[in-house]
Coordinates of C-alpha atoms and ligand atoms in Angstrom, one line a residue:
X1229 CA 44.9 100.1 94.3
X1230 CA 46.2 96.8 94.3
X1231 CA 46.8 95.9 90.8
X1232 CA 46.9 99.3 89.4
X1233 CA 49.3 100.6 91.0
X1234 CA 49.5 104.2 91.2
X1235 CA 52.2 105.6 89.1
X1236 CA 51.2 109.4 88.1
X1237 CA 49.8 110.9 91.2
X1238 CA 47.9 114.6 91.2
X1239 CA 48.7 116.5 94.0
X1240 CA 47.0 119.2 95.5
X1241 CA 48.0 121.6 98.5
X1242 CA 45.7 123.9 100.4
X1243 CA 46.1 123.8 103.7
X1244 CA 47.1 127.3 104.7
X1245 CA 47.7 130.4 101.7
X1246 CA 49.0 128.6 98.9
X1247 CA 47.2 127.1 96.2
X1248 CA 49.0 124.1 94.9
X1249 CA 48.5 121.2 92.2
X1250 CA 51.1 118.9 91.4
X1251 CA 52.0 115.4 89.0
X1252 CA 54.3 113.4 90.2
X1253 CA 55.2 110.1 88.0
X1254 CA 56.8 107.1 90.3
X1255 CA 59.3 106.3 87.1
X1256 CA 59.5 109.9 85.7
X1257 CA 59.2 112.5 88.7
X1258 CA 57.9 115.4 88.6
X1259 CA 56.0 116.3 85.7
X1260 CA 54.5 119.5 86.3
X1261 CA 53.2 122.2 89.2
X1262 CA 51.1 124.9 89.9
X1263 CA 51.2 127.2 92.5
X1264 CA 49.0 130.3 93.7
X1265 CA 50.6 132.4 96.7
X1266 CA 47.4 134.2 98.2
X1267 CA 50.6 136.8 99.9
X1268 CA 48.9 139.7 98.1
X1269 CA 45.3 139.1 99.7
X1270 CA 46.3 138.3 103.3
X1271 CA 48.9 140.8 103.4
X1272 CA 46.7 144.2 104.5
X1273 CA 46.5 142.2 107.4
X1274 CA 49.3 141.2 108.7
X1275 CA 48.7 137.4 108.5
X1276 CA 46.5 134.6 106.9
X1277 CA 42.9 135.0 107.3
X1278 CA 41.3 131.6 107.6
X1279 CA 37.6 132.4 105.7
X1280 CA 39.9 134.5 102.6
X1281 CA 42.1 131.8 102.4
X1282 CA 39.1 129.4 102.1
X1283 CA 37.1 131.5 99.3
X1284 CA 40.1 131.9 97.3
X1285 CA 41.4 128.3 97.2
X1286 CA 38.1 127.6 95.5
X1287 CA 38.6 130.4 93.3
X1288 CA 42.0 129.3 92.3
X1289 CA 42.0 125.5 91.9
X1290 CA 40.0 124.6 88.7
X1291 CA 41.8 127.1 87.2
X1292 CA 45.3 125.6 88.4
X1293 CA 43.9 122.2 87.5
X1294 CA 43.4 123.7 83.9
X1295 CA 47.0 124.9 83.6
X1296 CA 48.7 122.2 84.9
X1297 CA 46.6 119.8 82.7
X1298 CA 47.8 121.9 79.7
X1299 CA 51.3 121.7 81.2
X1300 CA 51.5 117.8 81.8
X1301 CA 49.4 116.7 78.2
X1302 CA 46.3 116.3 80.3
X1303 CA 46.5 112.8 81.2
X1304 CA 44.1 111.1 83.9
X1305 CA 46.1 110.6 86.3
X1306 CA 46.3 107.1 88.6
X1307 CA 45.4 109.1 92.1
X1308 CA 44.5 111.9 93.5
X1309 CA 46.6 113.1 96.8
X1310 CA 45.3 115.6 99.0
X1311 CA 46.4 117.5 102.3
X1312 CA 44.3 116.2 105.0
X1313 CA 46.1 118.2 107.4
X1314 CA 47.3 119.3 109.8
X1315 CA 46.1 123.2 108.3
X1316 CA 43.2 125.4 107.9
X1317 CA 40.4 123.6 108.6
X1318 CA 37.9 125.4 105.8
X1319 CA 41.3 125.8 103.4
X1320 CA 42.1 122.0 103.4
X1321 CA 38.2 121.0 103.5
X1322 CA 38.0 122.6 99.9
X1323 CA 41.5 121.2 98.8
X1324 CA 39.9 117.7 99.9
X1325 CA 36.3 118.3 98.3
X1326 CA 37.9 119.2 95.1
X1327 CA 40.5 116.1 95.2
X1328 CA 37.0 113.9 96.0
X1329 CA 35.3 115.1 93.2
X1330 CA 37.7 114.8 90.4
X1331 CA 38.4 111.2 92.0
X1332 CA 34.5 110.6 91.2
X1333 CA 34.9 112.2 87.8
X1334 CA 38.4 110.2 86.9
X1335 CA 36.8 106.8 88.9
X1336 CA 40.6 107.0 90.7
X1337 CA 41.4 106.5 94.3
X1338 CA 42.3 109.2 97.1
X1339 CA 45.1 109.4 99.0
X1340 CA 45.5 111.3 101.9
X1341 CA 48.6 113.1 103.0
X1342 CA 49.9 114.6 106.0
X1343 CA 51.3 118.1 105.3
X1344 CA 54.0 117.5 107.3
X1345 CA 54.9 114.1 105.6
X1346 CA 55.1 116.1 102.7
X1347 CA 57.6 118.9 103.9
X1348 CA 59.8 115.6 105.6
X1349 CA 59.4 113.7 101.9
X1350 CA 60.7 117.1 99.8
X1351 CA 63.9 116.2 99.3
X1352 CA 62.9 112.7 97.6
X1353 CA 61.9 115.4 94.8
X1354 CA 65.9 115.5 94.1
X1355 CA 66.0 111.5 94.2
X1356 CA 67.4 111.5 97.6
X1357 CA 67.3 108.3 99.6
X1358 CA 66.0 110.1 102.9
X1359 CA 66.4 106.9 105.1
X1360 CA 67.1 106.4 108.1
X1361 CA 67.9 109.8 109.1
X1362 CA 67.5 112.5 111.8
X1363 CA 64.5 115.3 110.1
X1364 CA 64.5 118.8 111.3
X1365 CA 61.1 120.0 110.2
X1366 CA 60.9 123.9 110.8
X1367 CA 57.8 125.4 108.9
X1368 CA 55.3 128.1 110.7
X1369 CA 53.6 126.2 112.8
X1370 CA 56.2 123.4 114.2
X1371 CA 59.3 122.7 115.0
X1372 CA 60.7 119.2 115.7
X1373 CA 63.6 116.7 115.5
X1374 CA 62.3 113.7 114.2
X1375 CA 64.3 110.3 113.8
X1376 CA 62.9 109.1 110.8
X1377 CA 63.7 105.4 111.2
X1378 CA 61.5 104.3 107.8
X1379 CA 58.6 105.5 105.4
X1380 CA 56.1 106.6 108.0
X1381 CA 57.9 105.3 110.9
X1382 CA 58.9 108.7 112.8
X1383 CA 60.0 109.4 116.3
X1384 CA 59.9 112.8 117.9
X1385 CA 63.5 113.6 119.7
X1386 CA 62.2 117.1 120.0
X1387 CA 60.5 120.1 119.8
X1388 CA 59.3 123.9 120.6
X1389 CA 58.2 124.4 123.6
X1390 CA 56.3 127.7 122.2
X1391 CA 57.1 129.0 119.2
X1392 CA 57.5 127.4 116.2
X1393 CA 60.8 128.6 114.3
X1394 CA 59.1 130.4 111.3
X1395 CA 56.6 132.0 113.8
X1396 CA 59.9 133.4 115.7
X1397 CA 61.0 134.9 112.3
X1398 CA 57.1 136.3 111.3
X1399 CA 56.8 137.7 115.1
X1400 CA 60.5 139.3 115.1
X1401 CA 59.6 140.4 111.2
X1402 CA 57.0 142.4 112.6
X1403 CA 58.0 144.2 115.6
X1404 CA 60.6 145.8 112.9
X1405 CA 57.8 146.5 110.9
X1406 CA 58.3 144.4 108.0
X1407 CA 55.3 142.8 106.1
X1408 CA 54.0 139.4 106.0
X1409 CA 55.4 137.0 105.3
X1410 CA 57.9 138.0 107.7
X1411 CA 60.4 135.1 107.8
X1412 CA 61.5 136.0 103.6
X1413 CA 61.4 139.9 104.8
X1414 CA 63.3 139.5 107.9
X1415 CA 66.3 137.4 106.0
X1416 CA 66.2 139.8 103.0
X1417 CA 66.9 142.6 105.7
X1418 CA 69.5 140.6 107.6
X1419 CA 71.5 140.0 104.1
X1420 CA 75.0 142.4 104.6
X1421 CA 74.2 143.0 108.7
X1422 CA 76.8 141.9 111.2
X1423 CA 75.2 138.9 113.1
X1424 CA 77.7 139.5 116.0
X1425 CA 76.0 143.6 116.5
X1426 CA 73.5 141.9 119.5
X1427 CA 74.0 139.9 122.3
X1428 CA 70.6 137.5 122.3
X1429 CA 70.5 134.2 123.7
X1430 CA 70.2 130.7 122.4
X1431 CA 67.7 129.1 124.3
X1432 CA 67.7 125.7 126.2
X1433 CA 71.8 125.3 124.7
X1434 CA 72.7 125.3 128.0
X1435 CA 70.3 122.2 129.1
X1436 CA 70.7 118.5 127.2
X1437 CA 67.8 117.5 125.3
X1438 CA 66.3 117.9 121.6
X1439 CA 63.7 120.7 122.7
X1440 CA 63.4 124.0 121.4
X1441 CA 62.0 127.7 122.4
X1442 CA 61.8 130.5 121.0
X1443 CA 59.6 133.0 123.4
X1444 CA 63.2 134.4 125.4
X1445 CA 64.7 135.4 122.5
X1446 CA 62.0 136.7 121.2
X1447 CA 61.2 139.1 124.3
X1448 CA 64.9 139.9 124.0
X1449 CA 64.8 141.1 120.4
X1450 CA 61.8 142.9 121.1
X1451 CA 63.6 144.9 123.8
X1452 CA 66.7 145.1 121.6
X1453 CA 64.2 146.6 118.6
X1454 CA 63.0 149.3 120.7
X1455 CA 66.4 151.0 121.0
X1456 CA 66.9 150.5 117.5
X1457 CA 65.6 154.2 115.6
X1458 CA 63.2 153.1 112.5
X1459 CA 65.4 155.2 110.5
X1460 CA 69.2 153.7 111.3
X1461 CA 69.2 151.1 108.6
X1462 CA 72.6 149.5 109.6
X1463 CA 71.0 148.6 113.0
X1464 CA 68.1 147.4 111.8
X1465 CA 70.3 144.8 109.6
X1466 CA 72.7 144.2 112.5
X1467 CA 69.5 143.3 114.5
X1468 CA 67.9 141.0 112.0
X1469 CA 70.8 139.5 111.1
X1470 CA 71.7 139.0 115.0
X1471 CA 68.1 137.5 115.3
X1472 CA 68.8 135.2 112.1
X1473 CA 72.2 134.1 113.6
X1474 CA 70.9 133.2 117.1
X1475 CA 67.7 131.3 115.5
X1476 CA 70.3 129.6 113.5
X1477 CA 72.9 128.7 116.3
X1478 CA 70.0 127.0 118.3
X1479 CA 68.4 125.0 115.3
X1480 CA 72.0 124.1 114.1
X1481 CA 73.3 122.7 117.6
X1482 CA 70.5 121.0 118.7
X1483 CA 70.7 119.0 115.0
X1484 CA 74.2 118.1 115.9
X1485 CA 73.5 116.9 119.1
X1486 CA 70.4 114.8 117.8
X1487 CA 72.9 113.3 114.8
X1488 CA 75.0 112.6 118.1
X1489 CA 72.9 110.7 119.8
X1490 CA 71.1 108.7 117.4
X1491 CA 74.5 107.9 116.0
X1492 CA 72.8 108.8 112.3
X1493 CA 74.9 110.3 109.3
X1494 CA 71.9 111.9 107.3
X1495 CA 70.2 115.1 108.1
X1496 CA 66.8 116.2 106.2
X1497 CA 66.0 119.7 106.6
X1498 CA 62.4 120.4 105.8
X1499 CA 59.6 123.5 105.7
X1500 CA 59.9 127.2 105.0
X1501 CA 62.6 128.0 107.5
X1502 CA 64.8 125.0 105.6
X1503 CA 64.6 128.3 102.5
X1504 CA 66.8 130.4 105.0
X1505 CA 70.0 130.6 103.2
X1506 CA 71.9 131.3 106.8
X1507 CA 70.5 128.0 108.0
X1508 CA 71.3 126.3 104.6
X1509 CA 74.8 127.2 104.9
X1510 CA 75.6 126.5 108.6
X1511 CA 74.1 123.4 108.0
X1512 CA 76.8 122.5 104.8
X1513 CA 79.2 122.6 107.7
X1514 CA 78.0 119.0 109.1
X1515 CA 79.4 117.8 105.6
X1516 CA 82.8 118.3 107.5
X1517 CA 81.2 115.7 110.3
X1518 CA 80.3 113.1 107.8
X1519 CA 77.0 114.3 107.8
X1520 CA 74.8 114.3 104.7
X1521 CA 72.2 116.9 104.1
X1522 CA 69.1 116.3 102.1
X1523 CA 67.1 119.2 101.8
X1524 CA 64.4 119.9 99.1
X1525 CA 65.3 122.9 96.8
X1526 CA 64.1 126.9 98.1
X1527 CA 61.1 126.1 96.2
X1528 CA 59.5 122.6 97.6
X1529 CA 61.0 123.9 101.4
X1530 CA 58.2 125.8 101.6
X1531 CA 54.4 125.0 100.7
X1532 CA 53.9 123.2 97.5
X1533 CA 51.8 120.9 95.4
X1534 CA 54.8 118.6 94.4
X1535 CA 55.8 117.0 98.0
X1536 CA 52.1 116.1 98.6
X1537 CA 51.8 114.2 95.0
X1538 CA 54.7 112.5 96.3
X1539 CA 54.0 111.5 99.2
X1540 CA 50.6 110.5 98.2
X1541 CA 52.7 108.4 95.3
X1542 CA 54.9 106.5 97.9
X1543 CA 52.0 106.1 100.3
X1544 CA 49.8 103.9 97.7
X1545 CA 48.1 101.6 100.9
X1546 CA 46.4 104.7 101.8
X1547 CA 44.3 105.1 98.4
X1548 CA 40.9 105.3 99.3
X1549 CA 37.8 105.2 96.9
X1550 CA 36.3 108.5 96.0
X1551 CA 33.3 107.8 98.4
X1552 CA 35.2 106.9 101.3
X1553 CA 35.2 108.9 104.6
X1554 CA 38.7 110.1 105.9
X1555 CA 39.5 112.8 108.8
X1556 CA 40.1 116.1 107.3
X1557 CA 42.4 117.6 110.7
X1558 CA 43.3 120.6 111.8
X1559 CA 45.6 119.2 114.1
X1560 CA 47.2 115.7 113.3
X1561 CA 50.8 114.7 114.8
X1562 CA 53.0 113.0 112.4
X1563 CA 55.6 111.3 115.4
X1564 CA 55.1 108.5 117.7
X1565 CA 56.2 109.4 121.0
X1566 CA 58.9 107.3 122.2
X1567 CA 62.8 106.8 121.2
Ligands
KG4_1387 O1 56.3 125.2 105.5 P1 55.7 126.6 105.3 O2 55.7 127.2 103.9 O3 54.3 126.6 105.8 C1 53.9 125.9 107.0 O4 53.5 124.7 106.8 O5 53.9 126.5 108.1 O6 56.5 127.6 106.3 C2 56.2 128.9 106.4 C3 57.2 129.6 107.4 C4 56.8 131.0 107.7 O7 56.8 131.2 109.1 C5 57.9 131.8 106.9 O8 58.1 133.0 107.5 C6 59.1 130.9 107.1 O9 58.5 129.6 106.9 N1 60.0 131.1 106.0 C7 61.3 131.6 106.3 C8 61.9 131.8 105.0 N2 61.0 131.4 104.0 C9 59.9 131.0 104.7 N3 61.9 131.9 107.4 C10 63.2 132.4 107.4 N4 63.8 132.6 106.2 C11 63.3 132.3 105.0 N5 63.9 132.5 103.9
ZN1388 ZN1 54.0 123.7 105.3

C-alpha cells in the first residue's frame, strides 16, 4: 500500500461462532463494530457446529456490513482485514471470501490477520503500548506464555500440554451441567462460592517451566462433581468457584514466574478466559510487583471484529491485492520456537 497508507481499516471476524465487522482509524481508533454471537444456534448442542457456524456467517455478514456502514457514515475504507486463521476452516473461508470481494468492489488491498495476533493486539484498543512484554493468551483453543519482544516478533515460553484454559472451564461447565458457553456459566455460578470448599490441584506448580495442563484437574473435578447432589446449590458454587480458583492459581503463578525470568515489567492478558473477573483481579495484584497489566476490556477479550481491524491496521506490509492468493489455515502458530 505504499503511498496510501492504510489509515481506516474494516475488520471482519469469523473464525469460530461470532460474526464480527469492525473500523478501526490509525489516528482516530475505533470507529465502529458489529458483532453477531451465533450462542443461541449452537447451543442445543452443546458446542459449535462447524457447517452452522459456516451457513450463518454468510447469513449474518452483509447485513453487519450494512449496519456498521450506517454506524461509521459509510466511508470506503483504506483495507480490508480478515481472520486467516487459525479457526473454522469453512467459518473463516467465508469471512475471507467476503473480505475479497468487497476488496474487488472498493479496489482496496487485504490484509490478513492471525486470530491470535488479534486477541495479543486487544489491549492496543485502550492505546496501550504493549511492548516488550510477557502475553498470556488464554482463549478456547490455546494457552501460551508468549514473550512478545516487538510487533510480530513473539517467542513461546510456554504452553498446555492438553487442554487449553477456556476448554478446562467449557469441559468442567459441563459435567455440572451448565450450557455452552460454559466458561461465562461456570464463573457466573462460582460468583459468592467459597474457592477454599475443594482440595484440587495446580498442575505442573511443583515442576519449573512455563508449561501448562489442565487434564488432572480436570479428572479431579469430575470426581469431586460426582459427590456433589444436582440439587445442593452451595456445593455446586463451592465446586465451581474451587475449579475457578485453582485454574486461576496456575495461570497466575506461572505468569509471575515468566515476568521472573524474562526480567519484563508488562503483562498482556489476552482471549476469552482474560473476561474472567477472578483472573482479572488476581492478576491487579502484580501491580504490587511493579508489574503493568494491559488487558483489552471484557468485550474485545473475547472474539471480536475490532482487534482484527487493528491488527490488520498496524500490519500494513501484509496488504495484498484483492486477487492475490493467501493461506486461509485452520491451524497456524503465531510463536517462534526458541528464547
Ligand atoms: O478467545 P475466545 O472468545 O475464542 C477463541 O478464540 O477460542 O475464547 C473463548 C473461550 C471459551 O472457552 C470460553 O468459555 C472462555 O473463553 N471464556 C471464559 C469467560 N468468558 C469466556 N472463561 C472463563 N470465564 C469467563 N468469564
Ligand atoms: Zn479467539
Amino acid at each position: 500500500m505504499s503511498e496510501s497508507v492504510a489509515t481506516r481499516i474494516l475488520g471482519i471476524e469469523s473464525s469460530c461462532d461470532e460474526t464480527g465487522l469492525a473500523v478501526y482509524d490509525t489516528r482516530q481508533g475505533l470507529l465502529g463494530e458489529v458483532l453477531f454471537s451465533q450462542i443461541a444456534l449452537h447451543a442445543p448442542y452443546g458446542g459449535v457446529v462447524p457447517e452452522l457456524a459456516s451457513r450463518d456467517h454468510v447469513r449474518r455478514l452483509p447485513l453487519l456490513l450494512e449496519q456498521l456502514m450506517l454506524q461509521t457514515g459509510g466511508q470506503r475504507p483504506d483495507g480490508v482485514a480478515v481472520t486467516a486463521g487459525p479457526g473454522l476452516i469453512g467459518a473463516l473461508l467465508v469471512g475471507v471470501n467476503f473480505a475479497r470481494a468487497l476488496a474487488f468492489a472498493w479496489d482496496i488491498p487485504v490484509i490478513p490477520v492471525h486470530h491470535l495476533e488479534g486477541h495479543l493486539l486487544a489491549p492496543l484498543l485502550n492505546g496501550v503500548a504493549p511492548f516488550p512484554a510477557v502475553a498470556l493468551l488464554v482463549s478456547g483453543g490455546h494457552t501460551m506464555l508468549i514473550e512478545v519482544r516487538g510487533l510480530g516478533d513473539y517467542v513461546l515460553l510456554g504452553e498446555t500440554l492438553d487442554d487449553a484454559a477456556g476448554e478446562a472451564f467449557d469441559k468442567a461447565a459441563k459435567m455440572l451441567g451448565l450450557g455452552y458457553p460454559g466458561g461465562p456459566a461456570l464463573a457466573a455460578l462460582a460468583e459468592g462460592g467459597d474457592p477454599e470448599a475443594f482440595r484440587l490441584p495446580r498442575p505442573l506448580l511443583d515442576r519449573p517451566g512455563m508449561d501448562f495442563s489442565f487434564s488432572g484437574l480436570k479428572t479431579a473435578f469430575r470426581l469431586a462433581s460426582m459427590k456433589v447432589p444436582e440439587e445442593d446449590m452451595t456445593q455446586r458454587k463451592n465446586l465451581a468457584a474451587s475449579f475457578q480458583q485453582a485454574v486461576v492459581d496456575t495461570l497466575f503463578r506461572k505468569c509471575q514466574r515468566a515476568l521472573q525470568l524474562t526480567g519484563l515489567k508488562r503483562l498482556i492478558v489476552a482471549g476469552g478466559v482474560g473476561a474472567n473477573r477472578a483472573l482479572r483481579s488476581a492478576l491487579q495484584t502484580l501491580a504490587a510487583e511493579g508489574v503493568e497489566l494491559c488487558i483489552a476490556d471484557v468485550a474485545h477479550c473475547t472474539d471480536n471484529a475490532a482487534m482484527i481491524a487493528l491488527a490488520g491496521a498496524l500490519h500494513p506490509e501484509m496488504a495484498q491485492s484483492a486477487s492475490a492468493e493467501f493461506p486461509v489455515r485452520a491451524r497456524w502458530s503465531l510463536v517462534k520456537e526458541e528464547t
